[in-house]
Amino acid sequence: MGKIVAMTGNIAIAEAMRQINPDVCAAYPITPSTEIMQEFANFVADGLVASELVAVESEHSAMSACIGASAAGGRVMTATSSQGLALMWEMLYVAASSRLPIVMTVVNRALNAPLNIHCDHSDSMGARDSGWIQIYSENAQEAYDNLIQAIRIGQYSGVRLPVMVCLDGFIISHSIERMELLDDEKIQRFIGPHVSYYPLLDTEHPVTYGPIDLQDYYTEHKRQQVEAMKNAKEVILEIAEEFKALSGRGYGFFREYCLKDAEIAILVLGSAGGTAQAVVDKLRAEGVKAGLLKLRVFRPFPLEELAESLKNLKVLAVLDRSDSFGAVGGPVFNEVRSALFDLKKPPKVINYIYGLGGRDLGLEDIERVYQELQKIASNGQITKLVDYLTVRE
Amino acid sequence: MRLKGWKEIPIGGLIIEAGNSEEYQTGSWRSFRPIRDEAKCIHCLLCWVYCPDSSVIVEDGKVVGVDLEHCKGCGICAKECPPKVQAITMVEEAEFAEY
Ligand code: SF4
Ligand code: SF4
C-alpha cells in the first residue's frame, strides 16, 4: 500500500515525475499545465531528482530539446497544453517518426481563438495523427497511473514511440482528489532503467538521426510506424497487467460500466466518464438498461475490442469534447462509428459535441442524452446525427 | 540495387553505420557522362582535385577512369580541365542506354 493523499491532478503528475526521475525535462509554461513543471522545478532545486531541467524559450524548442535528449539516450519527459502543443506541432512528428519514447503530459485545453484557457480536447485530438500513443485519464489517480505506465509502454522494444498522457484541464489538473501515491522504490523497480536503442552519446557507434528519406524508403519507415502502433496494443495491456499487480488498479483500452446487458450507452473519454457513471446509476435504479464506455486509449485505436464491447447495444451516443469542422461529427464519433460498421447488427450511433472551452457538462445534460437514446431505441428514428450539447440557440 | 523491405531496415530512418554514403549510388542521378580523351589528357589531376564525389580514379599518378557508380555527372571535371587541353566531354547518358 502506498500513501493516501489529497492532491490535484497537476501535483499528482509532478509527483509521478519525481518518482520516475527522468534524465531530462525541457518545458515551457502554459496554463493549465504550468504547475506541473513548476512543482517539478522545486524537486530539481531541492535535489530530489537528478533531472536536467531545460528552461527553453518556446514549446517548439521544448519538444526539440526533448528530441535531442531522447536521441542522445536519455529518459525524457515534458508537459504542455493547448497552444503549447500546437506550437510543438512539427516536432511532434519528428519525435514519433524518429521513434523516440518521450513521455508528455497534455493537460487538455481549448485552442484559440477566441482566447480560452479551459478544458476541451481540441489540442490533443488535433495531434491524433502525429504518431504518438494517446492515453486519456478520467481522474488524478488515473493520470498518475497512466504516466507511470507510459514510461514502460513507449520504450518497449517493438513500440519505441512517444506517449501523450492526457488529462482534462482544471477539471482534473486543478481539482483536489483523494488518491494513492505508490512507494518511490516500487515505481523505480516497475519502470526499470531506461532503454535506449541508438544513443547519440555512444560515440563508439556513431549514428545519424533524421537523414533525408525520399521516394525509395520513406514509405517503408511509415509502414514501420504502423507496426509499432499495432504492437503497442498488446504492450499496453501487458504493462497494465503488471501495473495491476503493483497497485491493485486494473486498466484496459477502456472501462465498461453496466455495458453487458445495456440497450443504450454513452461513449466518452476523460473526466466526463465519472459524471456519466452517476447518471447510469440513477437510470439503472429506474430500470433503464443504460451503460457507459469510458475510452482510455485512443491511439492505438482499439477497433476490434470496441466493436466486440458495443455490439449488443441498440443505440450509442459518442460524446466528443472537440469538433472536426467540416467533417460530420467529432473525431471519436467518426472512428467509433467506423469500428461498428462491419458488425452484423450494428447499433445506431449519434454524436454530441460537448464541453468546448470548459463548458460544464451536468448530470442533467447527460440524462438528456440518455432520454434521446431511449427515444431512438423505441422508434428507430434518428432526428439529428450530430448535435451540440448545451449550446444556446 | 535491390531495395530493402520495411522489416529489414533500422527504425526511425536511422543510419546506423558510419561512412555508408559510399553505398548510395549517386551515379543513378547522372544525365551526362564525362568522357576523357586519353590522347589529349596531360594528367594534371585537376579533375581529380575538383570532383565533388571523389569519382575520378587515379592510379600511379595517372587518371585511369571514372567511378560511374558515384559520378553524378555534374561536369565540374570537364569545366576544370585546363582550357588548352579540354580532354573531357560531357556526353548525354541516353547515348549509352541499352535498349
Ligand atoms: S562529372 Fe562531376 S562527379 Fe563525375 S567525375 Fe566529373 S566532376 Fe566528378
Ligand atoms: S583535368 Fe583534364 S588534363 Fe587534367 S587529368 Fe583531368 S582530364 Fe586530364
Short mmCIF file of C-alpha atoms and ligand atoms in Angstrom, two decimals:
data_model
loop_
_atom_site.label_atom_id
_atom_site.label_comp_id
_atom_site.label_asym_id
_atom_site.label_seq_id
_atom_site.Cartn_x
_atom_site.Cartn_y
_atom_site.Cartn_z
CA MET A 1 0.00 0.00 0.00
CA GLY A 2 1.30 3.43 -0.89
CA LYS A 3 0.28 6.70 0.68
CA ILE A 4 -3.26 8.07 0.51
CA VAL A 5 -3.12 11.78 -0.28
CA ALA A 6 -5.34 14.67 -1.31
CA MET A 7 -3.85 16.13 -4.45
CA THR A 8 -4.62 17.97 -7.67
CA GLY A 9 -4.01 16.25 -11.00
CA ASN A 10 -1.08 18.53 -11.77
CA ILE A 11 0.67 17.82 -8.49
CA ALA A 12 -0.01 14.09 -8.89
CA ILE A 13 1.73 14.25 -12.30
CA ALA A 14 4.66 16.19 -10.81
CA GLU A 15 4.92 13.57 -8.05
CA ALA A 16 4.95 10.78 -10.64
CA MET A 17 7.73 12.62 -12.48
CA ARG A 18 9.69 12.93 -9.24
CA GLN A 19 9.36 9.19 -8.70
CA ILE A 20 10.30 8.44 -12.30
CA ASN A 21 13.31 10.77 -12.05
CA PRO A 22 13.82 11.34 -15.80
CA ASP A 23 17.21 12.34 -17.19
CA VAL A 24 15.96 15.43 -18.99
CA CYS A 25 12.84 17.63 -18.90
CA ALA A 26 12.53 20.54 -21.28
CA ALA A 27 9.40 22.61 -20.90
CA TYR A 28 7.76 25.98 -21.33
CA PRO A 29 4.93 27.13 -19.05
CA ILE A 30 1.34 27.24 -20.28
CA THR A 31 -1.97 27.19 -18.45
CA PRO A 32 -3.26 24.80 -17.16
CA SER A 33 -0.15 22.58 -17.23
CA THR A 34 2.27 25.19 -15.78
CA GLU A 35 2.03 23.88 -12.23
CA ILE A 36 3.44 20.50 -13.23
CA MET A 37 6.81 21.88 -14.29
CA GLN A 38 6.72 24.49 -11.53
CA GLU A 39 6.42 21.79 -8.90
CA PHE A 40 8.94 19.63 -10.71
CA ALA A 41 11.37 22.56 -10.81
CA ASN A 42 11.11 22.63 -6.99
CA PHE A 43 12.07 18.96 -6.90
CA VAL A 44 15.08 19.72 -9.09
CA ALA A 45 16.09 22.69 -6.92
CA ASP A 46 15.70 20.62 -3.76
CA GLY A 47 17.85 17.85 -5.19
CA LEU A 48 15.06 15.28 -5.00
CA VAL A 49 15.64 14.30 -8.63
CA ALA A 50 18.77 14.10 -10.73
CA SER A 51 16.97 15.50 -13.79
CA GLU A 52 18.38 18.18 -16.04
CA LEU A 53 15.62 20.77 -16.33
CA VAL A 54 15.94 22.80 -19.52
CA ALA A 55 14.03 26.08 -19.46
CA VAL A 56 13.52 26.90 -23.12
CA GLU A 57 12.02 29.88 -24.91
CA SER A 58 9.03 28.16 -26.54
CA GLU A 59 7.24 24.85 -26.81
CA HIS A 60 8.76 24.29 -30.22
CA SER A 61 12.13 24.45 -28.52
CA ALA A 62 10.86 22.34 -25.62
CA MET A 63 9.97 19.47 -27.92
CA SER A 64 13.16 19.98 -29.94
CA ALA A 65 15.27 19.74 -26.79
CA CYS A 66 13.32 16.64 -25.73
CA ILE A 67 14.03 15.07 -29.11
CA GLY A 68 17.74 15.83 -28.82
CA ALA A 69 17.93 14.49 -25.28
CA SER A 70 15.99 11.35 -26.16
CA ALA A 71 18.16 10.69 -29.22
CA ALA A 72 21.19 11.22 -27.01
CA GLY A 73 19.95 8.30 -24.92
CA GLY A 74 18.08 9.87 -22.01
CA ARG A 75 14.73 9.21 -20.38
CA VAL A 76 12.83 12.36 -21.30
CA MET A 77 9.56 13.92 -20.13
CA THR A 78 7.68 17.18 -20.61
CA ALA A 79 4.23 18.70 -20.22
CA THR A 80 2.13 21.19 -22.13
CA SER A 81 -1.37 22.34 -23.08
CA SER A 82 -3.31 23.84 -25.95
CA GLN A 83 -1.31 26.49 -27.87
CA GLY A 84 1.85 24.97 -26.46
CA LEU A 85 1.04 21.64 -28.07
CA ALA A 86 0.08 23.46 -31.26
CA LEU A 87 3.46 25.21 -31.32
CA MET A 88 5.20 21.84 -30.93
CA TRP A 89 3.39 20.54 -33.96
CA GLU A 90 6.17 19.82 -36.45
CA MET A 91 8.41 18.46 -33.70
CA LEU A 92 5.69 16.03 -32.56
CA TYR A 93 6.03 14.27 -35.89
CA VAL A 94 9.82 14.29 -35.67
CA ALA A 95 9.70 12.68 -32.22
CA ALA A 96 7.32 9.95 -33.34
CA SER A 97 8.96 9.29 -36.70
CA SER A 98 12.42 9.16 -35.15
CA ARG A 99 10.94 6.62 -32.72
CA LEU A 100 11.88 8.45 -29.54
CA PRO A 101 9.95 7.31 -26.45
CA ILE A 102 9.41 10.76 -24.92
CA VAL A 103 6.57 10.88 -22.39
CA MET A 104 4.49 14.07 -22.35
CA THR A 105 1.58 15.09 -20.18
CA VAL A 106 -1.01 17.07 -22.10
CA VAL A 107 -3.35 18.97 -19.82
CA ASN A 108 -6.20 19.40 -22.26
CA ARG A 109 -7.30 22.92 -23.06
CA ALA A 110 -9.21 24.60 -25.88
CA LEU A 111 -7.38 26.24 -28.77
CA ASN A 112 -7.58 29.95 -29.54
CA ALA A 113 -9.36 31.99 -30.83
CA PRO A 114 -11.20 33.45 -29.01
CA LEU A 115 -8.83 33.04 -26.11
CA ASN A 116 -9.92 30.30 -23.74
CA ILE A 117 -7.90 28.56 -21.06
CA HIS A 118 -10.41 25.86 -20.12
CA CYS A 119 -10.79 22.23 -21.00
CA ASP A 120 -11.63 20.60 -24.25
CA HIS A 121 -9.82 18.02 -26.33
CA SER A 122 -9.13 20.08 -29.46
CA ASP A 123 -5.40 20.24 -28.68
CA SER A 124 -4.58 16.54 -28.36
CA MET A 125 -7.26 15.43 -30.84
CA GLY A 126 -5.62 17.62 -33.44
CA ALA A 127 -2.41 15.69 -32.84
CA ARG A 128 -4.07 12.31 -33.20
CA ASP A 129 -2.31 11.52 -36.47
CA SER A 130 1.16 12.62 -35.33
CA GLY A 131 2.24 9.10 -34.41
CA TRP A 132 2.08 9.49 -30.62
CA ILE A 133 0.35 6.99 -28.39
CA GLN A 134 -2.54 8.78 -26.65
CA ILE A 135 -3.94 7.76 -23.29
CA TYR A 136 -6.79 9.78 -21.74
CA SER A 137 -7.28 9.95 -17.99
CA GLU A 138 -10.54 10.06 -16.05
CA ASN A 139 -9.19 11.48 -12.79
CA ALA A 140 -5.96 12.38 -10.98
CA GLN A 141 -5.34 8.79 -9.89
CA GLU A 142 -5.62 7.51 -13.44
CA ALA A 143 -3.44 10.32 -14.77
CA TYR A 144 -0.75 9.38 -12.25
CA ASP A 145 -1.10 5.67 -13.05
CA ASN A 146 -1.10 6.33 -16.80
CA LEU A 147 2.07 8.39 -16.65
CA ILE A 148 3.98 5.64 -14.89
CA GLN A 149 2.78 3.02 -17.35
CA ALA A 150 3.57 5.33 -20.29
CA ILE A 151 7.29 5.18 -19.47
CA ARG A 152 7.26 1.41 -19.96
CA ILE A 153 4.96 1.40 -22.99
CA GLY A 154 6.93 3.93 -25.01
CA GLN A 155 10.34 2.37 -24.54
CA TYR A 156 9.17 -1.21 -25.16
CA SER A 157 11.02 -2.96 -27.97
CA GLY A 158 8.71 -3.23 -30.95
CA VAL A 159 6.98 0.00 -29.88
CA ARG A 160 9.60 2.78 -29.42
CA LEU A 161 7.04 5.58 -29.70
CA PRO A 162 6.38 8.76 -27.74
CA VAL A 163 3.38 8.74 -25.43
CA MET A 164 0.92 11.51 -24.58
CA VAL A 165 -0.91 11.18 -21.30
CA CYS A 166 -3.93 13.47 -21.44
CA LEU A 167 -5.94 14.86 -18.56
CA ASP A 168 -8.72 17.42 -18.53
CA GLY A 169 -7.55 20.96 -17.83
CA PHE A 170 -8.77 22.40 -14.50
CA ILE A 171 -11.37 19.65 -14.04
CA ILE A 172 -8.60 17.17 -13.23
CA SER A 173 -5.49 19.35 -13.21
CA HIS A 174 -6.71 21.75 -10.52
CA SER A 175 -9.25 19.74 -8.50
CA ILE A 176 -8.11 18.06 -5.32
CA GLU A 177 -8.87 14.37 -5.18
CA ARG A 178 -8.22 11.52 -2.83
CA MET A 179 -5.68 9.24 -4.43
CA GLU A 180 -2.87 6.84 -3.74
CA LEU A 181 0.80 7.58 -4.35
CA LEU A 182 2.83 4.40 -4.69
CA ASP A 183 6.19 3.98 -2.97
CA ASP A 184 9.17 5.58 -4.71
CA GLU A 185 11.17 2.34 -4.81
CA LYS A 186 8.21 0.42 -6.21
CA ILE A 187 7.95 2.89 -9.10
CA GLN A 188 11.67 2.70 -9.79
CA ARG A 189 11.53 -1.10 -9.83
CA PHE A 190 8.47 -1.02 -12.08
CA ILE A 191 9.90 1.32 -14.69
CA GLY A 192 13.43 -0.12 -14.57
CA PRO A 193 16.38 1.52 -16.28
CA HIS A 194 15.84 3.49 -19.46
CA VAL A 195 16.48 1.51 -22.61
CA SER A 196 17.98 3.47 -25.47
CA TYR A 197 18.43 1.90 -28.88
CA TYR A 198 20.89 4.08 -30.73
CA PRO A 199 22.09 6.75 -28.28
CA LEU A 200 23.96 9.59 -29.92
CA LEU A 201 26.24 9.77 -26.89
CA ASP A 202 27.60 6.32 -27.71
CA THR A 203 30.48 7.75 -29.71
CA GLU A 204 31.89 4.27 -30.37
CA HIS A 205 28.85 3.61 -32.57
CA PRO A 206 28.04 6.84 -34.41
CA VAL A 207 24.53 7.00 -35.92
CA THR A 208 22.58 9.58 -37.92
CA TYR A 209 19.11 10.75 -36.81
CA GLY A 210 16.78 12.46 -39.25
CA PRO A 211 18.54 12.00 -42.60
CA ILE A 212 16.83 12.74 -45.89
CA ASP A 213 14.47 9.90 -46.86
CA LEU A 214 12.98 10.06 -50.33
CA GLN A 215 10.73 8.03 -52.61
CA ASP A 216 12.82 4.92 -52.14
CA TYR A 217 12.44 4.40 -48.36
CA TYR A 218 10.02 6.91 -46.77
CA THR A 219 7.05 4.59 -47.24
CA GLU A 220 8.90 1.73 -45.52
CA HIS A 221 9.60 3.93 -42.50
CA LYS A 222 5.92 4.91 -42.26
CA ARG A 223 4.95 1.26 -42.51
CA GLN A 224 7.21 0.57 -39.53
CA GLN A 225 5.31 3.18 -37.51
CA VAL A 226 2.04 1.42 -38.31
CA GLU A 227 3.51 -1.79 -36.97
CA ALA A 228 4.78 -0.08 -33.82
CA MET A 229 1.26 1.18 -33.09
CA LYS A 230 -0.12 -2.33 -33.66
CA ASN A 231 2.47 -3.76 -31.28
CA ALA A 232 1.62 -1.08 -28.74
CA LYS A 233 -1.85 -2.56 -28.27
CA GLU A 234 -0.51 -5.78 -26.84
CA VAL A 235 2.13 -3.95 -24.81
CA ILE A 236 -0.40 -1.54 -23.26
CA LEU A 237 -2.39 -4.49 -21.92
CA GLU A 238 0.71 -6.33 -20.75
CA ILE A 239 2.02 -3.30 -18.84
CA ALA A 240 -1.48 -2.73 -17.40
CA GLU A 241 -1.40 -6.30 -16.02
CA GLU A 242 1.96 -5.67 -14.39
CA PHE A 243 0.73 -2.37 -13.02
CA LYS A 244 -2.29 -4.09 -11.52
CA ALA A 245 -0.02 -6.46 -9.64
CA LEU A 246 1.79 -3.40 -8.30
CA SER A 247 -1.15 -1.17 -7.43
CA GLY A 248 -4.31 -3.28 -7.46
CA ARG A 249 -5.74 -0.96 -10.13
CA GLY A 250 -6.52 -2.57 -13.46
CA TYR A 251 -6.66 -0.73 -16.79
CA GLY A 252 -7.60 -1.70 -20.33
CA PHE A 253 -8.21 0.16 -23.56
CA PHE A 254 -11.45 1.32 -21.98
CA ARG A 255 -13.60 0.95 -18.91
CA GLU A 256 -17.05 -0.63 -19.26
CA TYR A 257 -19.80 0.24 -16.84
CA CYS A 258 -23.11 -1.66 -16.84
CA LEU A 259 -22.50 -2.41 -20.51
CA LYS A 260 -23.06 -6.18 -20.62
CA ASP A 261 -26.87 -6.06 -20.78
CA ALA A 262 -27.22 -2.42 -21.80
CA GLU A 263 -29.50 -1.37 -24.66
CA ILE A 264 -28.37 2.24 -24.75
CA ALA A 265 -24.98 3.65 -23.86
CA ILE A 266 -22.71 6.66 -23.92
CA LEU A 267 -19.08 6.54 -25.02
CA VAL A 268 -16.90 9.30 -23.66
CA LEU A 269 -13.29 9.95 -22.68
CA GLY A 270 -11.72 11.89 -19.84
CA SER A 271 -13.34 13.27 -16.72
CA ALA A 272 -16.88 13.09 -18.14
CA GLY A 273 -16.70 9.32 -17.54
CA GLY A 274 -17.36 9.75 -13.85
CA THR A 275 -20.25 12.15 -14.44
CA ALA A 276 -21.88 9.76 -16.92
CA GLN A 277 -21.45 6.91 -14.47
CA ALA A 278 -23.54 8.75 -11.87
CA VAL A 279 -26.31 9.13 -14.44
CA VAL A 280 -26.15 5.43 -15.32
CA ASP A 281 -26.63 4.58 -11.63
CA LYS A 282 -29.73 6.75 -11.48
CA LEU A 283 -31.18 5.29 -14.69
CA ARG A 284 -30.44 1.73 -13.63
CA ALA A 285 -32.32 2.35 -10.38
CA GLU A 286 -35.27 3.37 -12.55
CA GLY A 287 -34.97 0.16 -14.56
CA VAL A 288 -33.42 1.69 -17.70
CA LYS A 289 -30.83 -0.54 -19.35
CA ALA A 290 -28.21 2.19 -19.65
CA GLY A 291 -24.47 1.63 -19.92
CA LEU A 292 -21.23 3.52 -20.32
CA LEU A 293 -17.91 3.03 -22.06
CA LYS A 294 -15.10 5.31 -20.95
CA LEU A 295 -12.36 5.20 -23.59
CA ARG A 296 -8.82 5.33 -22.22
CA VAL A 297 -6.61 4.54 -25.20
CA PHE A 298 -7.35 6.50 -28.37
CA ARG A 299 -4.03 5.80 -30.14
CA PRO A 300 -3.62 2.98 -30.99
CA PHE A 301 -7.36 2.84 -31.60
CA PRO A 302 -8.85 -0.40 -30.17
CA LEU A 303 -11.17 -1.06 -33.11
CA GLU A 304 -11.94 -4.77 -32.69
CA GLU A 305 -12.26 -4.55 -28.93
CA LEU A 306 -14.71 -1.64 -29.16
CA ALA A 307 -16.81 -3.44 -31.75
CA GLU A 308 -16.97 -6.50 -29.53
CA SER A 309 -17.89 -4.48 -26.47
CA LEU A 310 -20.60 -2.39 -28.14
CA LYS A 311 -22.13 -4.99 -30.46
CA ASN A 312 -25.26 -5.75 -28.41
CA LEU A 313 -26.37 -2.16 -27.98
CA LYS A 314 -29.40 -0.74 -29.73
CA VAL A 315 -28.22 2.87 -29.67
CA LEU A 316 -24.95 4.54 -28.74
CA ALA A 317 -24.13 8.20 -28.24
CA VAL A 318 -20.49 9.20 -28.69
CA LEU A 319 -19.58 12.36 -26.80
CA ASP A 320 -16.78 14.40 -28.37
CA ARG A 321 -15.06 17.21 -26.50
CA SER A 322 -13.76 18.67 -29.76
CA ASP A 323 -15.24 19.23 -33.18
CA SER A 324 -13.78 18.39 -36.54
CA PHE A 325 -15.00 21.30 -38.59
CA GLY A 326 -16.27 20.31 -41.99
CA ALA A 327 -16.34 16.64 -41.09
CA VAL A 328 -19.57 15.03 -39.95
CA GLY A 329 -19.17 14.85 -36.19
CA GLY A 330 -16.18 14.73 -33.85
CA PRO A 331 -13.10 12.53 -34.23
CA VAL A 332 -14.11 9.95 -31.62
CA PHE A 333 -17.55 9.58 -33.21
CA ASN A 334 -16.10 9.01 -36.65
CA GLU A 335 -13.70 6.32 -35.56
CA VAL A 336 -16.13 4.55 -33.25
CA ARG A 337 -18.87 4.57 -35.87
CA SER A 338 -16.44 3.14 -38.39
CA ALA A 339 -15.44 0.44 -35.88
CA LEU A 340 -19.07 -0.71 -35.70
CA PHE A 341 -19.66 -0.70 -39.47
CA ASP A 342 -18.76 -4.36 -40.01
CA LEU A 343 -20.99 -5.72 -37.25
CA LYS A 344 -23.90 -7.89 -38.41
CA LYS A 345 -26.37 -5.75 -36.47
CA PRO A 346 -24.54 -2.54 -35.64
CA PRO A 347 -26.11 -0.22 -33.07
CA LYS A 348 -27.36 3.14 -34.25
CA VAL A 349 -24.80 5.82 -33.37
CA ILE A 350 -25.29 9.52 -32.73
CA ASN A 351 -22.80 12.20 -31.77
CA TYR A 352 -22.83 15.08 -29.32
CA ILE A 353 -20.16 17.75 -29.20
CA TYR A 354 -19.92 18.95 -25.61
CA GLY A 355 -17.79 20.82 -23.12
CA LEU A 356 -15.99 23.13 -25.55
CA GLY A 357 -13.83 25.75 -23.85
CA GLY A 358 -14.66 24.23 -20.48
CA ARG A 359 -18.46 24.45 -20.79
CA ASP A 360 -19.81 22.43 -17.87
CA LEU A 361 -21.34 19.04 -18.53
CA GLY A 362 -24.02 18.50 -15.93
CA LEU A 363 -25.82 15.33 -14.86
CA GLU A 364 -28.99 16.72 -16.43
CA ASP A 365 -27.21 17.18 -19.78
CA ILE A 366 -26.11 13.56 -19.83
CA GLU A 367 -29.58 12.49 -18.76
CA ARG A 368 -30.97 14.28 -21.78
CA VAL A 369 -28.64 12.27 -23.99
CA TYR A 370 -29.90 9.02 -22.49
CA GLN A 371 -33.50 10.20 -22.99
CA GLU A 372 -32.76 10.79 -26.66
CA LEU A 373 -31.18 7.34 -26.87
CA GLN A 374 -34.29 5.79 -25.31
CA LYS A 375 -36.44 7.56 -27.87
CA ILE A 376 -34.31 6.28 -30.75
CA ALA A 377 -34.28 2.77 -29.26
CA SER A 378 -38.09 2.69 -29.21
CA ASN A 379 -38.94 4.32 -32.56
CA GLY A 380 -35.75 3.69 -34.55
CA GLN A 381 -35.66 7.31 -35.71
CA ILE A 382 -32.52 9.44 -35.57
CA THR A 383 -33.55 13.07 -35.85
CA LYS A 384 -30.06 14.54 -35.56
CA LEU A 385 -26.93 12.54 -36.29
CA VAL A 386 -24.61 15.16 -34.84
CA ASP A 387 -25.69 17.77 -32.34
CA TYR A 388 -24.19 20.24 -29.90
CA LEU A 389 -24.97 19.61 -26.26
CA THR A 390 -25.64 22.70 -24.12
CA VAL A 391 -25.42 25.26 -26.91
CA ARG A 392 -27.74 28.28 -26.81
CA GLU A 393 -29.78 28.99 -29.95
CA MET B 1 20.35 -2.43 -56.47
CA ARG B 2 17.71 -4.35 -54.53
CA LEU B 3 15.79 -2.05 -52.18
CA LYS B 4 15.13 -3.46 -48.73
CA GLY B 5 11.70 -4.06 -47.20
CA TRP B 6 10.35 -2.34 -44.08
CA LYS B 7 11.32 -5.23 -41.82
CA GLU B 8 14.94 -5.16 -42.96
CA ILE B 9 15.83 -1.53 -42.24
CA PRO B 10 16.58 0.27 -38.95
CA ILE B 11 13.58 2.06 -37.40
CA GLY B 12 13.11 5.81 -37.50
CA GLY B 13 15.12 6.34 -40.68
CA LEU B 14 18.27 5.98 -38.65
CA ILE B 15 21.60 5.41 -40.36
CA ILE B 16 23.43 3.12 -38.00
CA GLU B 17 26.74 2.57 -39.80
CA ALA B 18 29.21 5.41 -40.16
CA GLY B 19 30.57 6.20 -43.62
CA ASN B 20 27.98 4.22 -45.54
CA SER B 21 27.29 7.01 -48.03
CA GLU B 22 29.58 5.03 -50.32
CA GLU B 23 26.75 2.51 -50.67
CA TYR B 24 24.49 5.23 -52.02
CA GLN B 25 24.91 5.01 -55.77
CA THR B 26 24.64 8.63 -56.79
CA GLY B 27 25.60 7.51 -60.30
CA SER B 28 21.90 6.83 -60.90
CA TRP B 29 21.30 10.61 -60.88
CA ARG B 30 23.58 11.19 -63.85
CA SER B 31 22.22 12.60 -67.11
CA PHE B 32 25.63 13.44 -68.66
CA ARG B 33 28.70 11.19 -68.58
CA PRO B 34 32.27 12.54 -68.58
CA ILE B 35 34.26 11.01 -71.43
CA ARG B 36 38.02 11.61 -71.24
CA ASP B 37 40.20 11.62 -74.34
CA GLU B 38 43.34 9.74 -73.27
CA ALA B 39 45.29 11.25 -76.19
CA LYS B 40 44.64 14.80 -75.01
CA CYS B 41 44.91 14.26 -71.22
CA ILE B 42 48.11 15.62 -69.64
CA HIS B 43 47.36 14.00 -66.24
CA CYS B 44 47.48 17.29 -64.37
CA LEU B 45 44.91 15.79 -61.96
CA LEU B 46 42.83 18.96 -61.74
CA CYS B 47 39.70 16.88 -62.41
CA TRP B 48 40.63 14.59 -59.52
CA VAL B 49 41.10 17.60 -57.24
CA TYR B 50 37.78 19.22 -58.15
CA CYS B 51 35.46 16.21 -58.45
CA PRO B 52 32.98 16.66 -55.55
CA ASP B 53 32.27 12.93 -55.42
CA SER B 54 35.82 11.58 -55.48
CA SER B 55 34.84 9.77 -58.65
CA VAL B 56 37.97 10.32 -60.73
CA ILE B 57 40.07 7.19 -60.39
CA VAL B 58 43.81 7.73 -60.24
CA GLU B 59 46.48 5.02 -60.27
CA ASP B 60 50.22 5.74 -60.05
CA GLY B 61 49.62 9.47 -60.52
CA LYS B 62 47.59 8.99 -63.67
CA VAL B 63 43.88 9.26 -64.38
CA VAL B 64 42.64 5.83 -65.39
CA GLY B 65 38.88 6.25 -65.35
CA VAL B 66 35.68 7.41 -63.67
CA ASP B 67 33.71 5.62 -60.95
CA LEU B 68 30.35 5.52 -62.71
CA GLU B 69 28.51 4.18 -59.66
CA HIS B 70 29.12 7.51 -57.92
CA CYS B 71 29.83 10.10 -60.64
CA LYS B 72 26.63 12.13 -60.84
CA GLY B 73 27.55 13.92 -64.00
CA CYS B 74 27.96 17.45 -62.68
CA GLY B 75 30.53 18.32 -65.35
CA ILE B 76 32.92 20.10 -62.97
CA CYS B 77 35.79 17.92 -64.22
CA ALA B 78 35.13 18.98 -67.81
CA LYS B 79 34.97 22.63 -66.73
CA GLU B 80 38.17 22.48 -64.68
CA CYS B 81 40.24 20.57 -67.24
CA PRO B 82 42.75 23.25 -68.48
CA PRO B 83 41.30 25.34 -71.37
CA LYS B 84 44.18 24.41 -73.65
CA VAL B 85 43.61 20.69 -73.02
CA GLN B 86 39.85 20.17 -72.77
CA ALA B 87 40.21 16.42 -72.55
CA ILE B 88 36.75 15.80 -71.07
CA THR B 89 33.48 15.95 -73.00
CA MET B 90 30.11 15.55 -71.27
CA VAL B 91 28.03 13.12 -73.32
CA GLU B 92 24.33 12.65 -72.79
CA GLU B 93 23.63 9.47 -70.84
CA ALA B 94 20.98 8.44 -73.34
CA GLU B 95 23.82 7.74 -75.80
CA PHE B 96 24.89 4.83 -73.62
CA ALA B 97 21.47 3.39 -72.90
CA GLU B 98 20.99 -0.22 -73.92
CA TYR B 99 17.60 -0.96 -75.30
S1 SF4 C 1 31.11 14.72 -63.81
FE1 SF4 C 1 31.27 15.59 -61.75
S2 SF4 C 1 31.05 13.77 -60.47
FE2 SF4 C 1 31.51 12.98 -62.48
S3 SF4 C 1 33.71 12.75 -62.48
FE3 SF4 C 1 33.27 14.79 -63.31
S4 SF4 C 1 33.43 16.13 -61.57
FE4 SF4 C 1 33.23 14.06 -60.76
S1 SF4 C 2 41.92 17.81 -65.77
FE1 SF4 C 2 41.93 17.18 -67.94
S2 SF4 C 2 44.09 17.02 -68.42
FE2 SF4 C 2 43.99 17.15 -66.21
S3 SF4 C 2 43.97 14.99 -65.59
FE3 SF4 C 2 41.85 15.60 -65.77
S4 SF4 C 2 41.27 15.06 -67.85
FE4 SF4 C 2 43.48 15.01 -67.77
#
